Amino acid sequence: MSNLGYDDTMYISGNPYRVHDSSRPQPRVVTPGDLPGATPSDATILFDGTDLSEWSKLDGSEPNWIVENGYMKVHPGGGNIRTTQAFGSCQLHLEFAAPAEIKGEGQGRGNSGVFLMQKYEIQVLDNYENPTYADGLCGAIYGQCPPLVNACRKPGEWSSYDIIWEAPVFHEGELLKPAYVTLLMNGILLHHRKALLGPTQHCVTTHYEPHSATGPLMLQDHGDKVRFRNIWYRPLTAYDHA
Ligand code: MG
């Protein structure tokens, strides 16, 4: 298991592993069962398969991702997209699928990402029989914490994320409470109220800077034609306190 990641990056704070450490132990593979995913009656729908009215490019202009057959698909080069509304702590559901045709390897295969508050990435990647550094696997808190297991389905098959997101809390420029994330992929637990160290980064460590209590949800254009569908959230305002 060499050359999966990096051997010369900085050590993650309070951790025996470097950022994207090649030698960080790999999660075991778990094969998921069939998935539910219906929208609860109190959810805010961000994408129901018909249009991108709830989304924009980062500069606020209209996104050019492709909408067809009940899903949206990354338009490579079209850039990241984000929701027009901002929100904080929430329960978020979405479904995604890597391209059925296998192209590339490691981080170059079915890469996208779900950025809570436009800053904190839960990695989306095709890791079905496709290894990469552990803190960059599908479901990883990118550059910080690997998923508990690898719950990837085969390329082209739909997967679900159910995310419980607790936004970080700042007071007078100080961090009162870090962000916490709980994540189930295809009904399998990948993180249980895991504290984030700060916004997710590539190749470097991170720390918190004060920011607003809400932010848009962002989906990443990493050049791969990843598809998304059935995106909704329920705000969890009870968690927006220290
Ligand atoms: Mg990504």
Short mmCIF file of N, CA, C and O and ligand atoms in Angstrom, two decimals, residues 111-113 121 123 220, ligand 1:
data_model
loop_
_atom_site.label_atom_id
_atom_site.label_comp_id
_atom_site.label_asym_id
_atom_site.label_seq_id
_atom_site.Cartn_x
_atom_site.Cartn_y
_atom_site.Cartn_z
N ASN A 111 -14.89 11.94 -8.95
CA ASN A 111 -14.69 12.91 -7.87
C ASN A 111 -15.71 14.03 -7.95
O ASN A 111 -15.94 14.62 -9.01
N SER A 112 -16.35 14.31 -6.83
CA SER A 112 -17.15 15.52 -6.63
C SER A 112 -17.07 15.81 -5.14
O SER A 112 -16.08 15.40 -4.49
N GLY A 113 -18.02 16.51 -4.60
CA GLY A 113 -17.97 16.78 -3.17
C GLY A 113 -19.21 17.52 -2.72
O GLY A 113 -19.82 18.25 -3.51
N GLU A 121 -16.04 19.93 3.25
CA GLU A 121 -16.33 18.93 2.22
C GLU A 121 -16.46 17.52 2.78
O GLU A 121 -15.55 16.99 3.42
N GLN A 123 -16.37 14.16 1.06
CA GLN A 123 -15.90 13.74 -0.25
C GLN A 123 -16.91 12.84 -0.97
O GLN A 123 -17.57 11.99 -0.34
N GLN A 220 -19.43 20.06 -5.95
CA GLN A 220 -18.15 20.30 -6.62
C GLN A 220 -18.12 19.78 -8.06
O GLN A 220 -18.55 18.66 -8.34
MG MG B 1 -14.02 16.19 -4.04
#
